[in-house]
Coordinates of C-alpha atoms and ligand atoms in Angstrom, one line a residue:
M186 CA 0.0 0.0 0.0
E187 CA 1.2 3.5 -0.8
K188 CA 2.6 5.0 2.4
K189 CA 3.7 8.4 1.1
F190 CA 1.8 11.6 1.4
P191 CA 1.4 13.9 -1.6
K192 CA 4.7 15.6 -2.5
D193 CA 3.6 19.1 -1.8
F194 CA 2.0 18.1 1.6
I195 CA 2.5 20.8 4.2
W196 CA 4.3 19.6 7.4
G197 CA 4.2 22.0 10.3
G198 CA 3.9 22.7 13.9
A199 CA 1.6 25.2 15.7
T200 CA 1.5 27.6 18.6
S201 CA -0.4 30.7 19.7
S202 CA 0.7 34.0 21.0
Y203 CA -0.7 34.0 24.6
Q204 CA 0.3 30.4 25.1
I205 CA 4.0 31.0 24.3
E206 CA 5.1 34.6 24.0
G207 CA 5.1 35.9 27.6
A208 CA 6.3 39.6 27.7
W209 CA 2.7 40.3 28.6
N210 CA 3.3 44.0 29.4
E211 CA 6.5 44.7 27.5
E212 CA 7.3 47.2 24.8
G213 CA 3.9 48.8 24.5
K214 CA 1.7 45.8 24.5
G215 CA -1.8 46.4 25.8
P216 CA -3.6 43.9 28.1
S217 CA -5.7 41.1 26.6
I218 CA -8.7 39.4 28.1
W219 CA -6.5 36.5 29.0
D220 CA -4.1 38.8 30.9
V221 CA -7.1 40.0 32.9
F222 CA -8.9 36.6 33.2
T223 CA -5.8 34.9 34.6
M224 CA -5.7 37.5 37.4
I225 CA -9.1 36.3 38.8
P226 CA -8.5 33.7 41.5
G227 CA -10.0 30.3 40.6
K228 CA -10.1 30.7 36.8
V229 CA -6.8 28.9 36.0
N230 CA -5.3 25.8 37.6
H231 CA -2.6 26.8 40.2
F232 CA -3.4 30.4 39.5
E233 CA -1.0 30.3 36.5
N234 CA -0.8 32.7 33.6
G235 CA 1.0 33.6 30.4
N236 CA 3.0 36.5 31.8
I237 CA 6.2 34.6 30.9
A238 CA 4.9 31.5 29.3
C239 CA 7.7 30.0 27.1
D240 CA 9.4 33.4 26.9
H241 CA 9.2 33.1 23.1
Y242 CA 9.1 36.9 22.8
H243 CA 12.8 37.0 23.8
R244 CA 13.9 33.8 22.0
I245 CA 13.0 34.1 18.4
E246 CA 16.4 32.9 17.1
E247 CA 16.5 30.0 19.5
D248 CA 13.0 28.9 18.6
V249 CA 13.4 29.1 14.9
A250 CA 16.6 27.2 15.2
L251 CA 14.7 24.5 17.1
M252 CA 12.1 24.4 14.3
K253 CA 14.9 24.1 11.7
K254 CA 16.5 21.3 13.7
I255 CA 13.2 19.4 13.9
G256 CA 12.8 19.8 10.2
L257 CA 9.5 21.8 10.2
R258 CA 8.6 23.1 6.7
A259 CA 5.8 25.3 8.0
Y260 CA 5.1 27.1 11.3
R261 CA 1.7 28.3 12.4
F262 CA 1.7 31.0 15.0
S263 CA -0.8 33.8 16.0
I264 CA -0.4 37.5 16.3
S265 CA -1.3 39.1 19.6
W266 CA -3.9 41.8 18.6
P267 CA -3.1 44.0 21.7
R268 CA 0.6 43.8 20.9
I269 CA -0.2 45.4 17.5
L270 CA -3.1 47.7 18.6
P271 CA -2.8 48.1 22.4
A272 CA -6.2 49.6 22.7
G273 CA -7.7 47.3 20.1
R274 CA -8.2 50.1 17.6
G275 CA -6.4 53.3 16.5
Q276 CA -2.8 53.7 17.6
V277 CA -0.4 51.0 16.3
N278 CA 2.5 49.8 18.5
Q279 CA 5.6 49.8 16.2
K280 CA 7.5 47.6 18.6
G281 CA 4.8 44.9 18.2
I282 CA 5.2 45.2 14.4
D283 CA 9.0 44.9 14.8
F284 CA 8.7 41.7 16.9
Y285 CA 6.6 39.9 14.3
N286 CA 8.7 41.2 11.4
K287 CA 11.8 39.8 13.1
L288 CA 10.0 36.4 13.6
I289 CA 8.8 36.3 10.0
N290 CA 12.1 37.2 8.6
E291 CA 13.9 34.6 10.7
L292 CA 11.4 31.9 9.4
V293 CA 11.7 32.9 5.8
A294 CA 15.5 33.0 6.1
N295 CA 15.3 29.4 7.4
D296 CA 12.9 28.2 4.6
I297 CA 10.0 27.8 7.0
T298 CA 6.7 29.0 5.7
P299 CA 4.8 31.2 8.1
W300 CA 1.1 30.4 8.6
V301 CA -0.4 33.3 10.6
T302 CA -3.5 33.3 12.7
L303 CA -4.9 36.7 13.4
Y304 CA -7.1 35.7 16.4
H305 CA -6.2 33.0 18.8
W306 CA -8.3 34.3 21.7
D307 CA -6.3 37.1 23.2
L308 CA -8.7 39.9 22.5
P309 CA -7.6 43.4 23.6
A310 CA -9.1 44.0 27.0
A311 CA -10.1 47.5 25.9
L312 CA -12.5 46.0 23.4
E313 CA -14.2 43.8 26.0
F314 CA -14.7 46.9 28.3
E315 CA -15.7 49.4 25.6
I316 CA -17.7 47.4 23.1
N317 CA -18.6 44.2 24.9
G318 CA -16.1 42.1 23.1
W319 CA -17.5 39.5 20.7
L320 CA -21.0 40.4 21.7
G321 CA -20.7 44.0 20.5
E322 CA -21.9 45.2 17.1
E323 CA -18.6 47.1 16.5
I324 CA -16.3 44.2 17.0
S325 CA -16.3 43.0 13.4
D326 CA -15.1 46.4 12.1
A327 CA -12.5 46.5 14.8
F328 CA -11.2 43.1 13.7
A329 CA -11.1 44.1 10.1
E330 CA -9.1 47.2 11.0
Y331 CA -6.6 45.1 12.9
A332 CA -6.4 42.6 10.1
D333 CA -5.7 45.4 7.6
V334 CA -2.8 46.6 9.7
C335 CA -1.4 43.0 9.7
F336 CA -1.9 42.5 5.9
A337 CA -0.1 45.8 5.2
A338 CA 2.8 45.1 7.5
F339 CA 3.4 41.4 6.9
G340 CA 1.6 40.4 3.7
D341 CA 4.7 40.8 1.5
R342 CA 6.1 37.7 3.2
V343 CA 3.0 36.0 4.8
K344 CA 1.0 34.1 2.1
N345 CA -1.1 31.9 4.4
W346 CA -3.6 33.7 6.7
I347 CA -6.1 32.3 9.2
T348 CA -8.6 34.8 10.5
I349 CA -10.0 33.2 13.6
N350 CA -9.0 30.1 15.5
E351 CA -11.9 27.9 16.7
S352 CA -15.0 30.2 16.9
W353 CA -16.8 27.3 18.7
V354 CA -14.4 27.6 21.6
V355 CA -14.6 31.4 21.7
A356 CA -18.4 31.3 21.7
I357 CA -19.1 28.3 23.9
L358 CA -16.2 28.4 26.4
G359 CA -15.8 32.2 26.5
Y360 CA -19.4 33.3 26.3
G361 CA -21.5 30.3 27.3
L362 CA -19.8 28.3 30.0
G363 CA -17.5 31.1 31.1
V364 CA -14.5 28.8 31.6
F365 CA -12.3 30.7 29.2
A366 CA -11.9 34.5 28.9
P367 CA -13.9 36.7 29.1
G368 CA -15.8 34.3 31.4
K369 CA -19.4 35.1 30.5
K370 CA -22.1 32.6 31.2
S371 CA -25.3 32.5 29.1
M372 CA -27.4 30.2 27.0
D373 CA -27.8 32.9 24.3
Y374 CA -24.5 34.8 24.2
P375 CA -22.7 32.0 22.3
Y376 CA -24.9 32.4 19.3
Q377 CA -24.5 36.2 19.3
A378 CA -20.7 35.9 19.7
G379 CA -20.6 33.2 16.9
H380 CA -22.6 35.6 14.6
N381 CA -20.1 38.4 15.2
L382 CA -17.1 36.1 14.8
L383 CA -18.4 35.0 11.3
K384 CA -19.0 38.6 10.3
A385 CA -15.5 39.7 11.6
H386 CA -13.9 36.8 9.6
A387 CA -15.8 37.8 6.4
K388 CA -14.9 41.5 6.8
A389 CA -11.2 40.7 7.2
V390 CA -11.3 38.4 4.2
A391 CA -13.1 41.0 2.1
T392 CA -10.4 43.5 3.1
Y393 CA -7.7 41.1 2.1
R394 CA -9.3 40.3 -1.2
Q395 CA -10.1 43.9 -2.1
K396 CA -6.8 45.5 -1.1
Y397 CA -4.1 42.9 -1.0
Q398 CA -4.7 39.5 -2.6
S399 CA -4.1 40.6 -6.2
T400 CA -0.6 42.0 -5.3
Q401 CA 0.4 39.8 -2.4
H402 CA -0.9 36.5 -3.9
G403 CA -1.7 34.9 -0.6
R404 CA -4.6 32.8 0.7
I405 CA -6.9 33.4 3.6
G406 CA -9.3 31.1 5.5
I407 CA -10.7 30.3 8.9
T408 CA -9.9 27.4 11.2
N409 CA -12.7 25.6 13.0
N410 CA -12.5 22.8 15.5
C411 CA -14.5 19.6 15.6
D412 CA -14.5 16.2 17.3
W413 CA -16.1 13.3 15.6
R414 CA -19.5 12.2 16.8
E415 CA -20.3 8.5 16.2
P416 CA -23.8 7.2 16.6
L417 CA -24.0 5.1 19.8
T418 CA -26.3 2.6 18.1
E419 CA -27.6 2.0 14.6
S420 CA -31.0 3.5 15.5
P421 CA -32.2 6.3 13.3
A422 CA -32.6 8.5 16.4
D423 CA -29.0 8.0 17.4
K424 CA -27.8 8.6 13.9
A425 CA -29.7 11.8 13.7
A426 CA -28.3 12.8 17.1
A427 CA -24.7 12.3 15.9
E428 CA -25.5 14.4 12.8
R429 CA -27.1 17.1 14.9
A430 CA -24.1 17.2 17.2
L431 CA -21.7 17.7 14.2
E432 CA -24.0 20.5 12.9
F433 CA -24.1 22.3 16.3
F434 CA -20.3 21.9 16.4
L435 CA -18.8 22.5 13.0
A436 CA -21.7 23.3 10.6
W437 CA -22.6 26.2 12.8
F438 CA -19.5 28.0 11.4
A439 CA -18.9 26.1 8.2
D440 CA -22.4 26.1 6.6
P441 CA -22.6 29.9 6.5
I442 CA -19.2 30.0 4.7
Y443 CA -19.8 27.1 2.3
K444 CA -23.6 27.2 1.9
G445 CA -24.6 30.8 2.8
D446 CA -26.5 30.3 6.1
Y447 CA -26.7 28.4 9.4
P448 CA -27.7 24.7 9.3
P449 CA -31.5 24.2 9.1
C450 CA -31.5 22.1 12.3
M451 CA -30.0 25.0 14.3
K452 CA -32.5 27.5 12.9
E453 CA -35.4 25.2 13.7
R454 CA -34.2 24.4 17.3
L455 CA -33.0 27.9 18.3
G456 CA -35.6 30.1 16.6
S457 CA -35.0 33.8 17.4
R458 CA -32.1 32.9 19.7
L459 CA -30.0 32.4 16.6
P460 CA -29.4 35.8 15.0
S461 CA -30.0 35.9 11.3
F462 CA -27.9 37.3 8.5
T463 CA -29.0 40.0 6.0
A464 CA -28.8 39.1 2.3
A465 CA -25.6 41.3 2.1
E466 CA -24.0 39.5 5.0
K467 CA -24.8 36.1 3.6
N468 CA -23.1 37.2 0.3
M469 CA -20.1 38.4 2.2
I470 CA -19.7 35.3 4.2
K471 CA -20.4 32.7 1.5
G472 CA -17.2 31.6 -0.1
S473 CA -15.0 33.5 2.3
S474 CA -12.4 30.8 3.0
D475 CA -9.8 29.7 0.5
F476 CA -9.2 26.4 2.4
F477 CA -10.9 24.5 5.2
G478 CA -8.8 24.8 8.3
L479 CA -9.6 22.0 10.8
N480 CA -8.4 21.4 14.4
H481 CA -9.3 17.9 15.5
Y482 CA -8.5 16.1 18.7
T483 CA -11.0 13.4 19.7
T484 CA -14.2 11.4 19.2
M485 CA -17.3 10.7 21.3
Y486 CA -20.4 8.6 20.9
A487 CA -23.6 10.5 20.5
A488 CA -27.1 9.3 21.5
D489 CA -30.5 10.9 21.1
A490 CA -31.6 12.6 24.3
T491 CA -34.9 14.0 23.3
H492 CA -36.7 12.0 26.0
N493 CA -33.7 11.4 28.3
R494 CA -31.8 14.7 28.6
E495 CA -28.8 14.8 30.9
K496 CA -28.9 18.1 32.5
G497 CA -25.9 19.9 34.0
S498 CA -22.8 19.0 32.1
V499 CA -23.1 21.4 29.3
Y500 CA -19.4 21.3 28.4
G501 CA -19.3 17.5 28.6
N502 CA -22.0 17.4 26.1
G503 CA -20.1 19.3 23.5
G504 CA -21.8 22.7 23.5
L505 CA -25.1 23.9 24.8
S506 CA -26.5 20.4 25.2
E507 CA -30.1 21.5 26.0
D508 CA -30.3 22.9 22.5
Q509 CA -29.1 19.7 20.8
D510 CA -30.7 16.9 22.8
V511 CA -27.6 14.8 22.5
N512 CA -26.0 12.7 25.2
L513 CA -22.3 12.0 24.7
S514 CA -20.1 9.2 26.0
V515 CA -16.9 7.3 25.4
S516 CA -16.1 3.7 25.1
P517 CA -14.2 2.1 28.1
D518 CA -11.9 0.5 25.5
W519 CA -10.6 3.8 24.2
K520 CA -7.2 5.0 25.4
M521 CA -7.2 8.5 26.9
T522 CA -4.7 11.3 26.8
S523 CA -4.1 13.3 30.0
M524 CA -6.9 15.7 28.8
Q525 CA -9.2 12.7 29.1
W526 CA -9.7 12.9 25.3
A527 CA -10.1 9.5 23.7
I528 CA -7.6 8.4 21.0
V529 CA -9.7 7.3 18.1
P530 CA -7.9 7.7 14.7
W531 CA -10.8 6.3 12.7
G532 CA -12.9 9.2 14.0
C533 CA -10.5 11.6 12.3
K534 CA -11.0 9.7 9.0
K535 CA -14.8 9.8 9.3
L536 CA -14.7 13.5 10.1
L537 CA -12.6 14.2 7.0
M538 CA -14.9 12.2 4.8
W539 CA -17.9 14.0 6.4
I540 CA -16.4 17.4 5.6
D541 CA -15.5 16.3 2.1
A542 CA -19.0 15.2 1.3
R543 CA -20.9 18.1 3.0
Y544 CA -18.8 20.9 1.7
D545 CA -18.2 19.6 -1.8
H546 CA -14.6 18.5 -1.6
P547 CA -12.8 21.5 -0.1
E548 CA -9.1 21.7 0.3
I549 CA -8.5 20.7 4.0
I550 CA -5.6 21.8 6.1
I551 CA -5.3 20.2 9.5
T552 CA -4.1 23.2 11.5
E553 CA -4.0 21.3 14.8
N554 CA -3.9 17.7 15.9
G555 CA -2.0 16.4 19.0
C556 CA -2.2 15.0 22.5
A557 CA -1.1 15.8 26.0
F558 CA 0.6 13.2 28.3
N559 CA 2.3 13.6 31.7
E560 CA 5.8 12.9 30.6
S561 CA 8.9 13.9 32.4
L562 CA 12.6 14.4 31.8
V563 CA 14.7 11.4 32.5
E564 CA 18.4 11.9 32.2
G565 CA 17.9 14.8 29.8
K566 CA 15.5 13.0 27.6
V567 CA 11.8 12.6 27.1
D568 CA 10.5 9.2 25.9
D569 CA 7.1 10.1 24.6
H570 CA 6.4 6.9 22.7
E571 CA 2.6 7.3 23.4
R572 CA 2.7 10.5 21.4
I573 CA 4.5 8.8 18.6
Q574 CA 1.8 6.1 18.5
F575 CA -0.9 8.8 18.6
F576 CA 0.6 10.6 15.5
Q577 CA 1.2 7.3 13.7
G578 CA -2.5 6.4 14.2
Y579 CA -3.8 9.8 13.1
L580 CA -1.5 10.2 10.2
A581 CA -2.5 6.7 8.9
A582 CA -6.1 7.7 9.2
I583 CA -5.5 10.9 7.3
Q584 CA -3.8 8.9 4.6
E585 CA -6.8 6.7 4.4
A586 CA -9.0 9.7 4.0
I587 CA -6.8 11.0 1.2
R588 CA -7.1 7.6 -0.5
G589 CA -10.8 7.8 0.0
G590 CA -10.9 11.1 -1.9
A591 CA -10.6 13.9 0.8
D592 CA -8.3 16.7 -0.3
V593 CA -6.1 17.0 2.8
K594 CA -3.1 19.2 2.0
G595 CA -1.4 19.8 5.3
Y596 CA -0.8 18.8 8.9
F597 CA 0.3 20.9 11.8
I598 CA 1.2 19.3 15.1
W599 CA -0.2 20.9 18.2
S600 CA 2.2 21.9 19.6
L601 CA 5.8 22.8 18.8
M602 CA 6.4 23.1 22.5
D603 CA 4.8 22.5 25.9
N604 CA 2.9 25.7 26.7
F605 CA 0.2 27.5 28.7
E606 CA -2.9 25.3 28.2
W607 CA -5.5 27.9 29.0
A608 CA -7.6 27.2 32.1
L609 CA -5.5 24.1 32.8
G610 CA -2.2 26.0 33.1
Y611 CA 1.1 24.2 32.5
D612 CA 0.3 20.7 33.6
K613 CA -0.8 19.6 30.2
R614 CA 2.1 18.8 27.9
F615 CA 1.1 18.9 24.3
G616 CA 4.6 19.8 22.9
I617 CA 7.0 17.8 20.8
T618 CA 9.5 19.9 22.7
Y619 CA 9.7 19.7 26.5
I620 CA 10.1 23.0 28.4
D621 CA 12.2 22.6 31.5
Q622 CA 11.9 24.7 34.7
D623 CA 14.5 27.1 33.5
L624 CA 12.8 27.3 30.1
T625 CA 15.4 25.2 28.3
R626 CA 13.9 23.5 25.2
I627 CA 14.5 19.8 24.9
P628 CA 13.0 18.0 21.8
K629 CA 11.1 14.9 22.8
A630 CA 11.5 11.6 21.0
S631 CA 8.4 12.5 19.0
A632 CA 10.2 15.5 17.6
W633 CA 12.8 13.3 16.0
W634 CA 10.2 10.9 14.8
Y635 CA 8.3 13.7 13.2
A636 CA 11.5 15.0 11.6
S637 CA 12.0 11.6 10.0
V638 CA 8.4 11.5 8.8
I639 CA 8.9 14.9 7.2
E640 CA 12.2 13.8 5.7
Q641 CA 10.9 10.6 4.2
N642 CA 7.3 11.9 3.7
E643 CA 5.9 8.7 4.9
V644 CA 4.1 7.5 8.0
I645 CA 4.9 3.9 9.0
Ligands
GAL119 C1 -7.1 24.0 20.8 C2 -6.5 25.3 20.8 C3 -5.1 25.3 21.2 C4 -4.7 24.3 22.2 C5 -5.3 22.9 21.9 C6 -5.2 21.9 23.0 O1 -8.5 24.1 21.0 O2 -6.6 26.0 19.6 O3 -4.8 26.6 21.6 O4 -4.8 24.7 23.5 O5 -6.7 23.1 21.7 O6 -6.1 22.0 24.0

């Protein structure tokens, strides 16, 4: 059987600004909602924060040299909006521009292609206070203004743009369950936030297409996250529940972009709680992604809960469960990562085929996939064979999806290095590089394994 990936397949690693940069108040950076959120006792495990994180802000050369050593061909990172625009709008912070210029230049000089995310959750705090963050009507224009500054400053060298990372997480965890910044809790806010996220994405894309794409020749898209939902039984009710769960998860954000509106099942169930788009907005959103960015981590079983609703665990049920009537579960046979996420490679293949069918064969870039384990340093080395097995399984599943017809063009490991895992702090080690107490970077066994896969372009 053919083991190789397509020749031009993109092999990369991913990070995000708040999770690695540190330098939270240096050189003119404004506060983000994560800077503020982490100051509230009880919000983050061990009261940790990203004030120093991996100190990447001061270690560009070292970190790019690390990527080069590992053999990465592409590097996905995010720009911190309040580092560029400390108050969210208006005054630009030149030092912030200088920092990303230095990073991008270093990458390009080392033949590593930059993939840049504009929003990976660190909203300028000013915008949360002044215009109600993602719930505010003005946020989409503010985002487009920020995106414009980035395209103008970096677009001569950056040819791959991602507008927003995981709208589902922003909406559900930030504005529904309140476990991520800005910590709001509501049954209705997520739909409003999601609506504004889509409009913000589309306005940034329109700006890029109108002002920059013809001269800069880059591509722009959005990254959404989705787990696979497998029907618990063969019953039509469970099959419908699994489909519904995928629609409330991924189609919520992908249908407007690929089909021009929210999925019918969400419109029916939510009624006026789901905002509606004007005809002009639908036009602007439809077709606004040059590729299908996907972050994928795990799989759960889905069962119909119309007559048997499990109350309470809204997060556990993958969104606002009351709105979906779906109960989720895992098999006791599935191996778990330290996030308690099940390792189910075939779920990845099924999800890729589902996307391929529903959205008419889009080009898919897996912008995140990975796992956390509690490994430690033993005599200067980390033996993370479980992570290697994880990658072997998922990459083999992706190959099967490609053979099955899905147009998967790239794969970014989450993450290049262990980092600040949001509300869970530093306990969860997702990296292929271990970060020691004194912030020394030590590539794990998986880093060398990945390097050899990239080199040989094959999985097993
Ligand atoms: C994603 C997120 C990353 C990372 C990862 C692991 O949802 O984009 O920032 O934290 O999950 O949990």
